[in-house]
Tab-separated table of C-alpha atoms in Angstrom:
chain	number	residue	atom	x	y	z
C	1395	MET	CA	114.846	79.056	95.548
C	1396	ASN	CA	118.133	77.999	94.212
C	1397	VAL	CA	121.526	79.467	95.135
C	1398	ALA	CA	124.564	78.752	93.015
C	1399	VAL	CA	127.773	79.599	94.868
C	1400	GLU	CA	131.072	79.886	92.829
C	1401	ARG	CA	134.414	80.957	94.438
C	1402	LYS	CA	137.587	82.077	92.729
C	1403	GLY	CA	140.451	83.125	94.901
C	1404	SER	CA	139.116	85.410	97.544
C	1405	CYS	CA	135.973	86.284	95.524
C	1406	VAL	CA	132.649	84.634	95.915
C	1407	MET	CA	129.559	84.845	93.615
C	1408	ALA	CA	126.243	83.600	94.544
C	1409	LYS	CA	123.689	83.559	91.748
C	1410	LEU	CA	120.151	83.584	93.269
C	1411	SER	CA	117.097	82.284	91.606
C	1412	GLY	CA	113.418	82.038	92.613
C	1413	GLU	CA	111.586	83.668	95.603
C	1414	ILE	CA	113.309	85.036	98.587
C	1415	ASP	CA	111.125	85.023	101.626
C	1416	HIS	CA	111.158	83.916	105.174
C	1417	HIS	CA	110.709	80.469	104.015
C	1418	ALA	CA	113.625	80.337	101.710
C	1419	ALA	CA	115.889	82.699	103.625
C	1420	LYS	CA	117.524	80.084	105.810
C	1421	SER	CA	118.607	77.990	102.830
C	1422	VAL	CA	120.026	81.103	101.029
C	1423	ARG	CA	121.842	82.073	104.286
C	1424	GLU	CA	123.304	78.539	104.846
C	1425	ALA	CA	124.454	78.434	101.234
C	1426	ILE	CA	126.361	81.552	101.056
C	1427	ASP	CA	127.535	81.140	104.862
C	1428	SER	CA	129.198	77.864	104.116
C	1429	GLU	CA	131.461	79.464	101.676
C	1430	LEU	CA	131.948	82.633	103.860
C	1431	ASP	CA	132.814	80.538	106.801
C	1432	ARG	CA	135.822	78.936	104.867
C	1433	GLY	CA	137.216	82.539	105.364
C	1434	ASN	CA	139.568	84.754	103.233
C	1435	VAL	CA	136.763	86.216	101.440
C	1436	CYS	CA	137.392	89.901	100.201
C	1437	GLU	CA	134.307	90.323	98.113
C	1438	LEU	CA	130.756	88.794	97.901
C	1439	VAL	CA	128.666	89.484	94.800
C	1440	LEU	CA	124.948	88.709	95.014
C	1441	ASP	CA	123.433	88.227	91.404
C	1442	PHE	CA	119.666	88.819	91.544
C	1443	ALA	CA	118.748	88.447	87.849
C	1444	ASP	CA	116.736	85.553	88.250
C	1445	VAL	CA	115.081	86.606	91.506
C	1446	SER	CA	111.449	86.728	90.916
C	1447	PHE	CA	110.258	87.972	94.271
C	1448	MET	CA	111.878	89.252	97.442
C	1449	ASP	CA	110.292	90.674	100.828
C	1450	SER	CA	112.033	92.159	103.906
C	1451	SER	CA	113.217	88.474	104.842
C	1452	GLY	CA	115.444	89.003	101.778
C	1453	LEU	CA	116.618	92.383	103.337
C	1454	GLY	CA	117.677	90.338	106.367
C	1455	VAL	CA	119.731	88.054	104.239
C	1456	ILE	CA	121.492	90.956	102.781
C	1457	PHE	CA	122.289	92.909	105.841
C	1458	GLY	CA	123.321	89.762	107.536
C	1459	ARG	CA	125.842	88.944	104.912
C	1460	TYR	CA	126.992	92.519	105.028
C	1461	ASN	CA	127.603	92.432	108.583
C	1462	LYS	CA	129.345	88.869	108.345
C	1463	LEU	CA	131.560	90.375	105.561
C	1464	LEU	CA	132.357	93.546	107.339
C	1465	ALA	CA	133.562	91.546	110.443
C	1466	GLN	CA	135.959	89.717	107.983
C	1467	GLY	CA	137.224	92.944	106.154
C	1468	GLY	CA	135.313	92.156	103.021
C	1469	SER	CA	132.782	93.810	100.919
C	1470	LEU	CA	129.318	93.102	99.504
C	1471	LYS	CA	128.057	93.973	95.806
C	1472	LEU	CA	124.579	93.362	94.303
C	1473	LYS	CA	124.482	92.686	90.876
C	1474	ARG	CA	121.724	92.722	87.941
C	1475	VAL	CA	118.993	93.581	90.443
C	1476	PRO	CA	115.484	93.696	88.883
C	1477	LYS	CA	113.353	96.613	88.987
C	1478	ARG	CA	110.622	95.001	91.146
C	1479	ILE	CA	113.278	94.266	93.831
C	1480	GLU	CA	115.271	97.545	93.459
C	1481	ARG	CA	112.384	99.474	95.218
C	1482	ILE	CA	112.492	97.497	98.370
C	1483	LEU	CA	116.247	97.768	98.516
C	1484	ARG	CA	116.348	101.607	98.188
C	1485	MET	CA	113.514	101.734	100.711
C	1486	ALA	CA	115.606	100.064	103.324
C	1487	GLY	CA	118.787	101.876	102.364
C	1488	VAL	CA	120.673	98.977	101.225
C	1489	TYR	CA	122.895	100.698	98.818
C	1490	THR	CA	124.093	103.237	101.385
C	1491	LEU	CA	125.685	100.126	103.180
C	1492	VAL	CA	126.776	98.266	100.127
C	1493	ASP	CA	128.327	101.303	98.636
C	1494	ARG	CA	130.139	102.262	101.880
C	1495	LYS	CA	133.304	100.043	101.172
C	1496	GLU	CA	133.340	101.175	97.356
C	1497	SER	CA	135.600	103.836	95.729
C	1498	LYS	CA	133.919	106.960	94.643
C	1499	THR	CA	133.581	105.878	91.002
C	1500	GLU	CA	131.981	102.538	92.129
C	1501	ARG	CA	129.638	104.280	94.386
C	1502	MET	CA	127.676	105.521	91.531
C	1503	ARG	CA	127.187	101.898	90.388
C	1504	THR	CA	124.789	99.091	91.708
C	1505	ASP	CA	125.867	96.612	89.195
C	1506	VAL	CA	128.914	94.738	88.966
C	1507	SER	CA	129.874	92.976	85.530
C	1508	VAL	CA	130.711	89.304	85.236
C	1509	ASP	CA	133.904	90.436	83.531
C	1510	ASN	CA	134.683	92.758	86.306
C	1511	PHE	CA	134.149	90.005	88.909
C	1512	ARG	CA	136.326	87.756	86.852
C	1513	SER	CA	139.071	90.209	86.464
C	1514	LYS	CA	139.290	90.781	90.148
C	1515	CYS	CA	139.368	87.357	91.009
C	1516	ASN	CA	142.200	86.840	88.521
C	1517	GLU	CA	144.245	89.774	90.222
T	443	MET	CA	83.539	93.689	90.543
T	444	ASN	CA	82.375	92.107	94.102
T	445	ASN	CA	84.227	89.037	95.255
T	446	TYR	CA	85.076	87.430	98.463
T	447	LEU	CA	87.693	84.807	99.324
T	448	LYS	CA	88.473	83.343	102.794
T	449	MET	CA	91.515	80.837	103.552
T	450	GLU	CA	92.806	79.229	106.722
T	451	PHE	CA	96.238	77.729	106.772
T	452	TRP	CA	98.786	76.552	109.281
T	453	SER	CA	101.545	79.122	110.411
T	454	ILE	CA	104.270	77.317	108.575
T	455	SER	CA	106.562	79.292	106.183
T	456	SER	CA	105.954	77.382	103.053
T	457	ASN	CA	102.342	78.779	103.336
T	458	GLU	CA	103.720	82.531	102.953
T	459	GLY	CA	104.106	81.754	99.105
T	460	LEU	CA	100.703	80.050	98.957
T	461	ALA	CA	99.052	83.218	100.729
T	462	ARG	CA	100.720	85.832	98.501
T	463	THR	CA	99.889	83.803	95.461
T	464	ALA	CA	96.229	83.448	96.349
T	465	ALA	CA	95.848	87.036	97.250
T	466	ALA	CA	97.608	88.190	93.983
T	467	ALA	CA	95.435	85.831	91.935
T	468	PHE	CA	92.365	87.030	93.724
T	469	PHE	CA	93.289	90.767	93.172
T	470	SER	CA	94.332	90.070	89.570
T	471	GLU	CA	90.594	89.920	88.729
T	472	LEU	CA	90.602	93.748	88.952
T	473	ASP	CA	93.304	94.100	86.166
T	474	PRO	CA	95.757	95.695	88.387
T	475	THR	CA	99.118	97.158	86.832
T	476	PHE	CA	102.105	94.708	87.383
T	477	GLU	CA	103.343	96.918	90.010
T	478	GLU	CA	100.126	97.068	92.005
T	479	LEU	CA	100.259	93.214	91.860
T	480	ALA	CA	103.750	92.880	92.976
T	481	ASP	CA	102.975	95.408	95.899
T	482	VAL	CA	100.082	93.070	97.166
T	483	ARG	CA	102.195	89.972	96.785
T	484	THR	CA	104.913	91.609	99.068
T	485	ALA	CA	102.571	93.235	101.557
T	486	VAL	CA	100.676	89.845	101.976
T	487	SER	CA	103.950	88.015	102.317
T	488	GLU	CA	105.064	90.532	105.073
T	489	ALA	CA	101.907	90.315	107.178
T	490	VAL	CA	101.747	86.241	106.997
T	491	THR	CA	105.571	86.360	107.808
T	492	ASN	CA	104.864	88.496	110.782
T	493	ALA	CA	101.946	86.269	112.022
T	494	ILE	CA	104.473	83.195	111.702
T	495	VAL	CA	107.646	84.680	113.145
T	496	HIS	CA	106.011	87.248	115.892
T	497	GLY	CA	102.560	86.148	116.364
T	498	TYR	CA	102.884	82.469	116.772
T	499	ARG	CA	106.668	82.666	117.362
T	500	GLU	CA	107.246	79.583	114.814
T	501	LYS	CA	104.849	77.441	116.716
T	502	MET	CA	101.781	76.093	115.216
T	503	GLY	CA	98.677	78.070	114.788
T	504	ILE	CA	95.997	79.058	112.289
T	505	ILE	CA	96.327	82.016	110.070
T	506	LYS	CA	93.207	83.469	108.485
T	507	MET	CA	93.259	85.618	105.134
T	508	GLU	CA	90.185	87.308	103.948
T	509	CYS	CA	90.054	89.055	100.692
T	510	SER	CA	87.460	91.084	99.003
T	511	THR	CA	87.056	93.449	96.017
T	512	ASP	CA	84.352	95.704	95.189
T	513	GLU	CA	82.866	97.441	92.159
T	514	LEU	CA	85.087	100.421	92.584
T	515	GLY	CA	88.290	98.229	92.039
T	516	LEU	CA	89.272	98.478	95.685
T	517	PHE	CA	91.110	95.315	97.102
T	518	THR	CA	90.853	94.641	100.682
T	519	VAL	CA	92.873	91.822	102.511
T	520	ILE	CA	92.777	91.038	106.224
T	521	ILE	CA	95.185	88.743	107.683
T	522	SER	CA	94.743	87.648	111.448
T	523	ASP	CA	96.201	85.241	113.854
T	524	GLU	CA	95.582	84.161	117.473
T	525	GLY	CA	99.088	84.542	118.622
T	526	CYS	CA	100.768	86.538	121.202
T	527	GLY	CA	99.675	90.026	120.138
T	528	ILE	CA	101.585	93.196	119.944
T	529	SER	CA	101.683	95.378	123.252
T	530	ASP	CA	102.929	98.614	121.518
T	531	ILE	CA	101.657	98.839	117.997
T	532	GLU	CA	103.303	102.163	117.188
T	533	GLN	CA	106.521	100.821	118.162
T	534	ALA	CA	106.133	97.774	116.263
T	535	MET	CA	105.372	99.860	112.913
T	536	GLN	CA	108.707	101.859	113.373
T	537	PRO	CA	110.886	101.047	110.484
T	538	PHE	CA	113.845	98.706	111.809
T	539	PHE	CA	112.190	97.933	115.344
T	540	THR	CA	112.096	94.285	115.807
T	541	THR	CA	112.021	91.847	118.591
T	542	ALA	CA	113.848	89.002	116.783
T	543	ARG	CA	117.209	90.781	115.914
T	544	GLY	CA	119.065	87.474	116.228
T	545	GLU	CA	117.027	85.790	113.447
T	546	GLU	CA	118.088	88.521	110.926
T	547	ARG	CA	114.638	90.101	111.024
T	548	THR	CA	115.140	93.805	109.999
T	549	GLY	CA	111.962	95.124	111.354
T	550	MET	CA	110.974	96.444	107.988
T	551	GLY	CA	107.688	94.397	107.684
T	552	PHE	CA	105.190	97.028	108.724
T	553	ALA	CA	107.224	99.807	106.942
T	554	VAL	CA	106.950	97.590	103.481
T	555	MET	CA	103.213	97.073	103.952
T	556	GLN	CA	102.490	100.751	104.381
T	557	ALA	CA	104.917	101.800	101.373
T	558	PHE	CA	103.241	99.175	99.300
T	559	MET	CA	99.631	99.371	100.147
T	560	ASP	CA	97.248	102.146	100.150
T	561	THR	CA	96.080	101.792	103.795
T	562	VAL	CA	97.313	99.591	106.623
T	563	GLU	CA	95.359	99.226	109.735
T	564	VAL	CA	96.513	97.068	112.805
T	565	ASP	CA	94.599	95.770	115.654
T	566	SER	CA	96.008	93.725	118.368
T	567	VAL	CA	95.362	92.504	121.749
T	568	PRO	CA	98.355	91.019	123.761
T	569	GLY	CA	97.633	87.394	124.386
T	570	MET	CA	94.693	87.395	121.963
T	571	GLY	CA	96.134	87.838	118.502
T	572	THR	CA	96.667	90.489	115.652
T	573	THR	CA	94.511	91.533	112.671
T	574	VAL	CA	96.071	93.452	109.598
T	575	LYS	CA	93.765	95.205	107.264
T	576	MET	CA	95.150	96.598	104.084
T	577	THR	CA	93.656	97.962	100.921
T	578	LYS	CA	94.906	98.563	97.350
T	579	GLN	CA	93.092	100.513	94.679
T	580	ALA	CA	93.292	98.806	91.144
T	581	SER	CA	94.025	101.881	88.952
T	582	ILE	CA	93.651	101.173	85.322
T	583	LYS	CA	90.009	100.282	84.785
T	584	TYR	CA	88.725	102.343	87.675
T	585	GLU	CA	90.343	105.656	87.464
């Protein structure tokens, strides 16, 4: 499991790769939280493109970051979620929470493009 | 195809990947679909994680995993521990119920097992341990 965290202004992008299970969850959580704990984060984007496996421990990581961001007044977005992971996210109702802080247009999407992320960071 | 596998391993988190990979490799002999294979990987991961986190409460113990297949394409996996057991199985299987909220556990483990496998049976005795038996039918060659 590897996490590459990039920060641009108040936007944080975490690119996840490998398998997210209970064993990996702690290191994923710590890598992301080390950036969130610096404060002033308005948006966290989790990029799942290279995640090959995720079980409910990954849901815990997502819900935990969602709650942390909510407390800071920030929002969470998921990007490039593979089909094999989409199923468990929908089952747990993740998108109802992730979409909650988005506009009506954005609520229809489950993906955030890199260009959109960069443009928001440059605003 | 009749086959049988038995594994015993310590309740350490790095063995979660070992267990799901072994179970999936064993199941793959039945030529399951990619989705069926992914379902077994996820369900086994949930059951082994439950044994580590809830059964042994992160302390050292032995987890047993038995896998079998039959000539009709049915895969069966039995995962058991000798941990603290579950006093109320019905409550434990409710989605979002967890006794470890502070550790970012979602309480979705059994719900995922039930959604991804054909059958899930849980047998537990407080103080003695828990056994989870799950089955999955490989569809392509056996319909």
